[in-house]
PDB file of N, CA and C in Angstrom:
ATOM      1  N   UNK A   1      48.876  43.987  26.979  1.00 90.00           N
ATOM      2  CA  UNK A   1      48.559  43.093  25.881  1.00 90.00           C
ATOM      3  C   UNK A   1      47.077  43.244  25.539  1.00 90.00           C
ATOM      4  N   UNK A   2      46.261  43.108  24.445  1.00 95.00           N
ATOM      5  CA  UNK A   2      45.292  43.491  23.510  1.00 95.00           C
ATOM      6  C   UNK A   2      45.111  41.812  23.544  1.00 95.00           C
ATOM      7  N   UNK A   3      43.662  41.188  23.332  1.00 97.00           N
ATOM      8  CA  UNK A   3      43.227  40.391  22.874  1.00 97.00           C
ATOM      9  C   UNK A   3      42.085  39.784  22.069  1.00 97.00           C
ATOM     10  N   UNK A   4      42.113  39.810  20.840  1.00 98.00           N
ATOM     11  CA  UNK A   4      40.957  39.878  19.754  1.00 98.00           C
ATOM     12  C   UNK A   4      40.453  38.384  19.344  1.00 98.00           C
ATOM     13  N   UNK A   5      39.175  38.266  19.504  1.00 98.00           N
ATOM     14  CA  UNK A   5      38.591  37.088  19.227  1.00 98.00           C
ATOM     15  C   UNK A   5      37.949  37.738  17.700  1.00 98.00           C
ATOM     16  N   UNK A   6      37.687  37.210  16.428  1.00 98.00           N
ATOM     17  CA  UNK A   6      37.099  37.083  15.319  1.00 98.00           C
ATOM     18  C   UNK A   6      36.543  36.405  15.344  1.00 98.00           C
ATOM     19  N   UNK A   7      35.136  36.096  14.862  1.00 98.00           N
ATOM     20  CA  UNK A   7      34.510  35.355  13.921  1.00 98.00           C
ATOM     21  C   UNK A   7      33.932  35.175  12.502  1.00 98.00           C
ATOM     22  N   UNK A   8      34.294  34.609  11.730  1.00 98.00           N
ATOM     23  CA  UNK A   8      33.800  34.393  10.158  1.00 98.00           C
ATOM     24  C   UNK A   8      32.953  33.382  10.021  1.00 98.00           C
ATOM     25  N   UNK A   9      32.045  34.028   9.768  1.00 98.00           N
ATOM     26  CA  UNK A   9      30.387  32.533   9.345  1.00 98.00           C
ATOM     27  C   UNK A   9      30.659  32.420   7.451  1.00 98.00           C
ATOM     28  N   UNK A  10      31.048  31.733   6.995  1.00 97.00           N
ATOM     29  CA  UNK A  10      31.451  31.617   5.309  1.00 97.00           C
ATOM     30  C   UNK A  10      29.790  30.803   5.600  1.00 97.00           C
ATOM     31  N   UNK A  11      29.598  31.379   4.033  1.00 97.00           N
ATOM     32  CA  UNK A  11      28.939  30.603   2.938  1.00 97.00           C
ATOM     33  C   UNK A  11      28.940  29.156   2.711  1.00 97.00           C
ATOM     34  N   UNK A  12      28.066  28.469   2.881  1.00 96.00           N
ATOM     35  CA  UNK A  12      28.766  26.826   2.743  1.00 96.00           C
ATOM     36  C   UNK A  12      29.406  26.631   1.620  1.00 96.00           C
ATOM     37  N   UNK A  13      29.083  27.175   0.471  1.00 96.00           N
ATOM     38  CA  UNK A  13      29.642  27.278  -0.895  1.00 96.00           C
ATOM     39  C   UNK A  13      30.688  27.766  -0.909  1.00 96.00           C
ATOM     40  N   UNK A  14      31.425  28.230   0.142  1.00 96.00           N
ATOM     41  CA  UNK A  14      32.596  29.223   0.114  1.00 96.00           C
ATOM     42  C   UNK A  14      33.603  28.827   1.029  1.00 96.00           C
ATOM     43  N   UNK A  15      33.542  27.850   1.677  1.00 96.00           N
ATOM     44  CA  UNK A  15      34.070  26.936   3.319  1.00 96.00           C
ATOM     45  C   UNK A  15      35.703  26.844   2.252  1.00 96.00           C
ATOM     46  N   UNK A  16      36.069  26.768   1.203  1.00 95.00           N
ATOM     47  CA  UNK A  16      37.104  26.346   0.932  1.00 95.00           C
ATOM     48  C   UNK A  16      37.841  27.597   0.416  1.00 95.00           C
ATOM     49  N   UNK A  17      37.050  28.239   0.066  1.00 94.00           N
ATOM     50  CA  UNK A  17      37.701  29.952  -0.213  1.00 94.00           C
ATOM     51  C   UNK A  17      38.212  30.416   0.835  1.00 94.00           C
ATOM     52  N   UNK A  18      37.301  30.202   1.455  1.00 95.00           N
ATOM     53  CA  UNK A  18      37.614  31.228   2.611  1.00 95.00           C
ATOM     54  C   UNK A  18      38.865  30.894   3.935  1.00 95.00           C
ATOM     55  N   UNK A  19      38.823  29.828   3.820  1.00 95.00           N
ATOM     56  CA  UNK A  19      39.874  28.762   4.322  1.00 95.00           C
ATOM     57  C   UNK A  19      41.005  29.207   3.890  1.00 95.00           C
ATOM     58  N   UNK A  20      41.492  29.301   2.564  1.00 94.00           N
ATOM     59  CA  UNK A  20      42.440  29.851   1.773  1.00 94.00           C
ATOM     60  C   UNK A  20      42.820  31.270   1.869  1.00 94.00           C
ATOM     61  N   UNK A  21      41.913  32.039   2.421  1.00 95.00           N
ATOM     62  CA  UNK A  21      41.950  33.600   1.998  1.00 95.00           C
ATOM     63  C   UNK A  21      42.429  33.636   3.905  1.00 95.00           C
ATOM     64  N   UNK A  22      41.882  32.971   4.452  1.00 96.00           N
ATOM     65  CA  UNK A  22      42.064  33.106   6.147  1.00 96.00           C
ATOM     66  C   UNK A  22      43.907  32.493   6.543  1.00 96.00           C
ATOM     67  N   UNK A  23      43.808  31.430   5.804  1.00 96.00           N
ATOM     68  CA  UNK A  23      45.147  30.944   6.273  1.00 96.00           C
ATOM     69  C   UNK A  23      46.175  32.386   5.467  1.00 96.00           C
ATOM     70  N   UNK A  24      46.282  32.513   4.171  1.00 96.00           N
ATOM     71  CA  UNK A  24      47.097  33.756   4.151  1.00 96.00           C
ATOM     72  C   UNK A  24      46.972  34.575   5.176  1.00 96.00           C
ATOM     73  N   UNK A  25      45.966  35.143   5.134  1.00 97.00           N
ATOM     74  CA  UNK A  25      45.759  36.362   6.122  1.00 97.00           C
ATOM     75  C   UNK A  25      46.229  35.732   7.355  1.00 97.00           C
ATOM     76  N   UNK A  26      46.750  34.610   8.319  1.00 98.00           N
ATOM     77  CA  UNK A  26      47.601  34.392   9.269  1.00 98.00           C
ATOM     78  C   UNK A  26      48.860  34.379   9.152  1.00 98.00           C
ATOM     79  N   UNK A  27      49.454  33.831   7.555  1.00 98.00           N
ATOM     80  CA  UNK A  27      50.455  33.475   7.719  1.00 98.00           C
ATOM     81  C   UNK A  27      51.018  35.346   7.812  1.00 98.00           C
ATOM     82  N   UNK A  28      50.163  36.225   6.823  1.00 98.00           N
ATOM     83  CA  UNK A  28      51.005  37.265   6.906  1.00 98.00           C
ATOM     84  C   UNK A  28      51.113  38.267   7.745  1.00 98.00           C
ATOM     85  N   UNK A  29      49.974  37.959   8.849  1.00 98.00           N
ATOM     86  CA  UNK A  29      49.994  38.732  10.473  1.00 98.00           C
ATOM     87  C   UNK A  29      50.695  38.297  11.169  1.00 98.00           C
ATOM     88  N   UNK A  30      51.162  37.023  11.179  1.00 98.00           N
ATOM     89  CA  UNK A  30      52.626  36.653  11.615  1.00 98.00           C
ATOM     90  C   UNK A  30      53.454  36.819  11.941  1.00 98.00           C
ATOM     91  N   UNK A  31      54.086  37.688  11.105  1.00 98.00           N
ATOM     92  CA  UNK A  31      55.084  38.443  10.469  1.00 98.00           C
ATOM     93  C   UNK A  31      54.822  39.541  10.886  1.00 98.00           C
ATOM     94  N   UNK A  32      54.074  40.503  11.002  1.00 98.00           N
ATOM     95  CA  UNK A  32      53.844  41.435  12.249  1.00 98.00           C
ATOM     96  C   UNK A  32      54.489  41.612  13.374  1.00 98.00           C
ATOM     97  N   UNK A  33      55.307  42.434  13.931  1.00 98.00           N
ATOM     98  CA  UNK A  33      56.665  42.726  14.659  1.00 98.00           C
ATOM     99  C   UNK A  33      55.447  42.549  16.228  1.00 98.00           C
ATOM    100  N   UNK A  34      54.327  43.152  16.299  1.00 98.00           N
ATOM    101  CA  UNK A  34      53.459  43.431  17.149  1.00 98.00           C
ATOM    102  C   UNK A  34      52.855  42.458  17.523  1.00 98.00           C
ATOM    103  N   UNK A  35      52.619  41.328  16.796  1.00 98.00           N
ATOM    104  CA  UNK A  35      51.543  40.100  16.694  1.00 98.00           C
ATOM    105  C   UNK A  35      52.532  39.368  18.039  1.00 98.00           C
ATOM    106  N   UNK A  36      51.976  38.839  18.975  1.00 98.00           N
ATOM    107  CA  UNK A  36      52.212  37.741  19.964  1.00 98.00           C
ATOM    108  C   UNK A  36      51.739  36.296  19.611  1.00 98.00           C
ATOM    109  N   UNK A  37      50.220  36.589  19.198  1.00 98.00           N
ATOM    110  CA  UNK A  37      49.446  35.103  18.954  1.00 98.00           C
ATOM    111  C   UNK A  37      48.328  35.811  17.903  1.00 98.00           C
ATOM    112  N   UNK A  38      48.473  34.734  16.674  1.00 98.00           N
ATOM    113  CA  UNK A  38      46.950  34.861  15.462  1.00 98.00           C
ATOM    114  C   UNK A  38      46.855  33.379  15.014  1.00 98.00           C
ATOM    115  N   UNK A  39      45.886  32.516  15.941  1.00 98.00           N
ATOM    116  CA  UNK A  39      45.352  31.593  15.987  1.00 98.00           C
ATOM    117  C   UNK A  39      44.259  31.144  15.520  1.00 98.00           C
ATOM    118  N   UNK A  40      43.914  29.945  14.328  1.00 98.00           N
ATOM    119  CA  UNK A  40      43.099  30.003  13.722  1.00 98.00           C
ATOM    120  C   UNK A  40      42.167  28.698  13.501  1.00 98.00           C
ATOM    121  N   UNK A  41      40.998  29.063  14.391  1.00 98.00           N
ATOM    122  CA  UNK A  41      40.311  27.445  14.401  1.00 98.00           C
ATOM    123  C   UNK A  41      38.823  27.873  13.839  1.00 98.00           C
ATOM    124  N   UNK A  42      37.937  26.326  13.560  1.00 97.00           N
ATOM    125  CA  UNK A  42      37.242  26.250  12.974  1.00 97.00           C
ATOM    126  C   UNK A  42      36.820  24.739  12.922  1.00 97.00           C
ATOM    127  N   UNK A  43      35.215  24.901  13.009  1.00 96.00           N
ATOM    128  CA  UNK A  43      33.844  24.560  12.858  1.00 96.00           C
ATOM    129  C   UNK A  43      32.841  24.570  11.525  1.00 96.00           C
ATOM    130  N   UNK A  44      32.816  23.221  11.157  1.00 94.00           N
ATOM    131  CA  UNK A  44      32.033  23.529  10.031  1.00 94.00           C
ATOM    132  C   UNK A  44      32.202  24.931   8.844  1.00 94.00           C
ATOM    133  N   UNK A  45      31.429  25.659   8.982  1.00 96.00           N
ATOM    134  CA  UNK A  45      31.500  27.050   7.995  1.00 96.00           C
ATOM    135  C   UNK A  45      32.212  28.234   9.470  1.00 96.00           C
ATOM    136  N   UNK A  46      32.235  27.956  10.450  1.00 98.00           N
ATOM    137  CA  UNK A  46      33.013  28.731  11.062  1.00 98.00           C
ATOM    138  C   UNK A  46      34.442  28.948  11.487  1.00 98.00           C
ATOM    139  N   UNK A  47      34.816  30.519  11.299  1.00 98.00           N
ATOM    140  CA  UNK A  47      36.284  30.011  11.557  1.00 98.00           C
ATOM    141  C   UNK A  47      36.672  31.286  11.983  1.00 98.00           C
ATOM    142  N   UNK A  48      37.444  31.042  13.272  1.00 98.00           N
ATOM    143  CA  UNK A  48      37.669  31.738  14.553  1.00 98.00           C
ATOM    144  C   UNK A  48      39.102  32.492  14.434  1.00 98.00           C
ATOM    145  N   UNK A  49      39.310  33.193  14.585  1.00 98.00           N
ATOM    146  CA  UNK A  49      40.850  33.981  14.734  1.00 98.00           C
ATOM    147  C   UNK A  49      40.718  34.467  16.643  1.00 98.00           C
ATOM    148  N   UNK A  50      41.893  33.846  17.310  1.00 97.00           N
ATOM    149  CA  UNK A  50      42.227  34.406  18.646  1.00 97.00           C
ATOM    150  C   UNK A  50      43.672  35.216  18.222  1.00 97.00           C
ATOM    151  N   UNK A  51      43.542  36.535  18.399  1.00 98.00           N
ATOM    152  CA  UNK A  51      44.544  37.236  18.203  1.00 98.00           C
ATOM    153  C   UNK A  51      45.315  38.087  20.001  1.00 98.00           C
ATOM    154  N   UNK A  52      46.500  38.119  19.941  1.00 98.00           N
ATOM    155  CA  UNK A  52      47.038  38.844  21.049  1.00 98.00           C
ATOM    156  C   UNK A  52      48.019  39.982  20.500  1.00 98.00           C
ATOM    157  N   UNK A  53      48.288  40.894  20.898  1.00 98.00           N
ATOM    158  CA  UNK A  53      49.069  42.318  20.441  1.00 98.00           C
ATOM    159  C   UNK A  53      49.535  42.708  21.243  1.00 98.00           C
ATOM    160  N   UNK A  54      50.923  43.062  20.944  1.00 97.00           N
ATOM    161  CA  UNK A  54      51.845  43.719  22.280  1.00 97.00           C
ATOM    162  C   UNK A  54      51.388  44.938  23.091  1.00 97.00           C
ATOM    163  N   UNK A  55      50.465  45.817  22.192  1.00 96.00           N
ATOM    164  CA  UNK A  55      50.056  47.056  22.353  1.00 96.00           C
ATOM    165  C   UNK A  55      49.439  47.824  21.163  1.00 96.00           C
ATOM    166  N   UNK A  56      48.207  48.659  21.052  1.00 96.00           N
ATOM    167  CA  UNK A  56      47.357  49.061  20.300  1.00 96.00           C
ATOM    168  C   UNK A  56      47.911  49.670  19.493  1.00 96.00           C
ATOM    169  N   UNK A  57      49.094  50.486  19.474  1.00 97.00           N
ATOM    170  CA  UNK A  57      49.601  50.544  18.007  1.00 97.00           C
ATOM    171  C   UNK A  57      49.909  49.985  17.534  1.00 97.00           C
ATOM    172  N   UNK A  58      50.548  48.277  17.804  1.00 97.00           N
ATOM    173  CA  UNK A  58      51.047  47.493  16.745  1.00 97.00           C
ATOM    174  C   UNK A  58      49.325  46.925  16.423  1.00 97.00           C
ATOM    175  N   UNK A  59      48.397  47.083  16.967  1.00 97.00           N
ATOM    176  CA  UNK A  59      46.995  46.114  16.501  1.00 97.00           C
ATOM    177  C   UNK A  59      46.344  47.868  15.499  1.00 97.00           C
ATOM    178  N   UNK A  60      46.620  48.825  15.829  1.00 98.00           N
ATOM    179  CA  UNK A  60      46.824  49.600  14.848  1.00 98.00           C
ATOM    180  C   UNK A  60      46.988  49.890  13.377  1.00 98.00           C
ATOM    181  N   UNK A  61      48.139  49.508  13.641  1.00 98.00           N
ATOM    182  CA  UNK A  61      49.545  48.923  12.332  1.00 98.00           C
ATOM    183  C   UNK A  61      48.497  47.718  11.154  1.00 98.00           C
ATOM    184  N   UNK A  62      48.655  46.473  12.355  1.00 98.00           N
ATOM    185  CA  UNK A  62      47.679  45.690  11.644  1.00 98.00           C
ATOM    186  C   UNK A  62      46.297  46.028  10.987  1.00 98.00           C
ATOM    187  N   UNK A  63      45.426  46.824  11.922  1.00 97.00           N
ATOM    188  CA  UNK A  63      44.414  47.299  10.913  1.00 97.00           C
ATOM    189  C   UNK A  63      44.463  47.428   9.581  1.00 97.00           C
ATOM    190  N   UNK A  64      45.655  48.772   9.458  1.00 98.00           N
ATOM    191  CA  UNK A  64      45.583  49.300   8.292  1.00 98.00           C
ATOM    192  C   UNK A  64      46.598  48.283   7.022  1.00 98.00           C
ATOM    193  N   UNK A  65      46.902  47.299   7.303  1.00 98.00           N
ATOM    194  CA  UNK A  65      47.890  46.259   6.382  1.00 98.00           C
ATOM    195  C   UNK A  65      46.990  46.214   5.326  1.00 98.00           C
ATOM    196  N   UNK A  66      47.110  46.398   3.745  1.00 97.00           N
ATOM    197  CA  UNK A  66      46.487  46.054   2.738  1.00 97.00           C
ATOM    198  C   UNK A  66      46.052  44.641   2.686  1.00 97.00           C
ATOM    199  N   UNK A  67      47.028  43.526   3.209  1.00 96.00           N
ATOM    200  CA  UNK A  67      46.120  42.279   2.975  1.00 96.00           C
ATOM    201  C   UNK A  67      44.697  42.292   3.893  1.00 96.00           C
ATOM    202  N   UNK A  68      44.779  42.736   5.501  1.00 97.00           N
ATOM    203  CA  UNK A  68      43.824  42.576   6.201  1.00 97.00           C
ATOM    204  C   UNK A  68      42.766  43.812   5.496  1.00 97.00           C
ATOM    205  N   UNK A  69      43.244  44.770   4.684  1.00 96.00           N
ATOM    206  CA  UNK A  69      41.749  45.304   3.913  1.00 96.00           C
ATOM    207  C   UNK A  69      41.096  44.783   2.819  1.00 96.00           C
ATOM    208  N   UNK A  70      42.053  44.151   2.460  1.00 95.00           N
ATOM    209  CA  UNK A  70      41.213  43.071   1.125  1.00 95.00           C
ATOM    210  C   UNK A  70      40.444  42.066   1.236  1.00 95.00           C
ATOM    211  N   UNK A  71      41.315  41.318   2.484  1.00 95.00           N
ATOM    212  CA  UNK A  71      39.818  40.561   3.430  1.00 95.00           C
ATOM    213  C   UNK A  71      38.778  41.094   3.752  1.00 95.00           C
ATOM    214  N   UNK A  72      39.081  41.696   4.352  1.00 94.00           N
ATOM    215  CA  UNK A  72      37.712  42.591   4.986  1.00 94.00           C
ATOM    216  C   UNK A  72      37.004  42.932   3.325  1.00 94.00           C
ATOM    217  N   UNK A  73      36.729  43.348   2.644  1.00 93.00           N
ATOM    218  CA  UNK A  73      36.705  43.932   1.358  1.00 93.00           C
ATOM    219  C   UNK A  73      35.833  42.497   0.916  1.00 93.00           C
ATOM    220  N   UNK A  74      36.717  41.350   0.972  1.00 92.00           N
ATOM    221  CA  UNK A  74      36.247  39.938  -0.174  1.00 92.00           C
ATOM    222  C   UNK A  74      35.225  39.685   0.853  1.00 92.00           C
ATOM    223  N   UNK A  75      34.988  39.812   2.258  1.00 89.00           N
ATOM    224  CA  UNK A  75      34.445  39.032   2.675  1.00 89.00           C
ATOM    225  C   UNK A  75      33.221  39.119   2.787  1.00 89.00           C
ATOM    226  N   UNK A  76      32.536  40.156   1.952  1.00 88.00           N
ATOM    227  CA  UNK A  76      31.704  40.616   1.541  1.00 88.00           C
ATOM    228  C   UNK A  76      30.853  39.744   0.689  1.00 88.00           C
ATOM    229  N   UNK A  77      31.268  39.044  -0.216  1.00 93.00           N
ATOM    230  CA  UNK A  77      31.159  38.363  -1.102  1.00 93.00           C
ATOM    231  C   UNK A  77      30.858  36.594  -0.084  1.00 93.00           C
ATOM    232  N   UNK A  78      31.637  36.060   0.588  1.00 95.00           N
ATOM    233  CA  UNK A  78      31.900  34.971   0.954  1.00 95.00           C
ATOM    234  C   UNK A  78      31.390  34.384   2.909  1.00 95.00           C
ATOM    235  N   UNK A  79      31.107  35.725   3.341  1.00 95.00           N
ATOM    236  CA  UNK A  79      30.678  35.427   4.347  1.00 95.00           C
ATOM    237  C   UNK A  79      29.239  35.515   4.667  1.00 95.00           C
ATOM    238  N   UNK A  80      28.684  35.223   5.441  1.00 96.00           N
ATOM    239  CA  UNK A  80      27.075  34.301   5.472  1.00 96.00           C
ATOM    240  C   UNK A  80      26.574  35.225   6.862  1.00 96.00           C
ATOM    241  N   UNK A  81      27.419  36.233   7.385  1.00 95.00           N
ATOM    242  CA  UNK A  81      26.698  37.334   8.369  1.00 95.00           C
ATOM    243  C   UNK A  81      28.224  38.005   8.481  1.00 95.00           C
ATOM    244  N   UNK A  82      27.953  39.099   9.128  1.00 95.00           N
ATOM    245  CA  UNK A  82      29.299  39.958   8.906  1.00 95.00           C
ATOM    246  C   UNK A  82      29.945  39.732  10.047  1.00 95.00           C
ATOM    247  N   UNK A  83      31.575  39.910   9.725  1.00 96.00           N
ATOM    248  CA  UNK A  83      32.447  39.714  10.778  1.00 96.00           C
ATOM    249  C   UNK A  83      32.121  39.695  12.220  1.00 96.00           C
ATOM    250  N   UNK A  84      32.066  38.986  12.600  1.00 97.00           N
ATOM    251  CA  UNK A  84      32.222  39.977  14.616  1.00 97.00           C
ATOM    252  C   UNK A  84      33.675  39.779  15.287  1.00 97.00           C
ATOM    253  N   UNK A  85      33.974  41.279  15.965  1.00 97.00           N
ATOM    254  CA  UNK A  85      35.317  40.840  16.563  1.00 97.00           C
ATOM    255  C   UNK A  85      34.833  41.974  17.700  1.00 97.00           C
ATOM    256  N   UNK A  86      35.854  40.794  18.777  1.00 98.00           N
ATOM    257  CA  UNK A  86      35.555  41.161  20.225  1.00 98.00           C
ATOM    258  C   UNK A  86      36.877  41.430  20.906  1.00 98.00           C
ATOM    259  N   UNK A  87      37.226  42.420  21.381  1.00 97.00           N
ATOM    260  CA  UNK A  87      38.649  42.746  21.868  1.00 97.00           C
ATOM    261  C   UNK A  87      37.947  42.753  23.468  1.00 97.00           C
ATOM    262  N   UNK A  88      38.329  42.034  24.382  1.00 92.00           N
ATOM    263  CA  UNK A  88      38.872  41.045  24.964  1.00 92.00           C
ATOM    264  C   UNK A  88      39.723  42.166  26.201  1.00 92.00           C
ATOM    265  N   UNK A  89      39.254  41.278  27.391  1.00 87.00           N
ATOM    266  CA  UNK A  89      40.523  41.273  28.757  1.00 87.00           C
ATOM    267  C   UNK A  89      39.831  40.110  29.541  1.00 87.00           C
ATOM    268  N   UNK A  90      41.820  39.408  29.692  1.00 85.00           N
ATOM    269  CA  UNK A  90      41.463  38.482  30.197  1.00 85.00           C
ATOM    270  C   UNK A  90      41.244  38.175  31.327  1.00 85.00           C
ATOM    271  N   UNK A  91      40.378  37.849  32.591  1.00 90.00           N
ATOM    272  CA  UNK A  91      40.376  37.824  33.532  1.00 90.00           C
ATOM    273  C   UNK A  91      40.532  36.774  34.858  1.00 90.00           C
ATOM    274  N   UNK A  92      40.682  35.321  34.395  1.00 90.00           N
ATOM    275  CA  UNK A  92      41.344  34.290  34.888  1.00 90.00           C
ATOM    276  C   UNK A  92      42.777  33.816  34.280  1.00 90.00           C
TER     277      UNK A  92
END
């Protein structure tokens, strides 16, 4: 199993966009045959994705999904420092 922590710092001007553009982008990783867990919390202008994957080709797969490139793409526009994502082993 694969485990990906995200972070998104939005724009304060953008806390409601981006909210919108994040919850799609869960509902439709979801749906991902590969996806185990895409969990989505949040802080003020921050907002966290904990992701789990059966195995690196299905987190693969997901990479290349057109919705997760259009995010990546908008978030250009709406985020307040650039993505960070941390793939993860868990050790307790």
């Amino acid at each position: 199993m694969i485990s990906i922590t995200a972070i998104i710092k939005s724009k304060q001007e953008k806390i409601e966009e981006v909210k919108n553009l994040i919850q799609n982008l869960v509902l439709q990783t979801r749906k991902e045959e590969a996806c185990i867990r895409y969990d989505l919390h949040t802080t003020e202008n921050v907002f966290i994705i904990w992701e789990e994957w059966k195995d690196q080709a299905g987190l693969d797969i997901h990479n290349n999904q057109p919705y997760l490139q259009d995010f990546i793409k908008q978030s250009e526009s709406f985020a307040s420092a650039p993505i960070q994502v941390y793939k993860t082993v868990q050790i307790l």
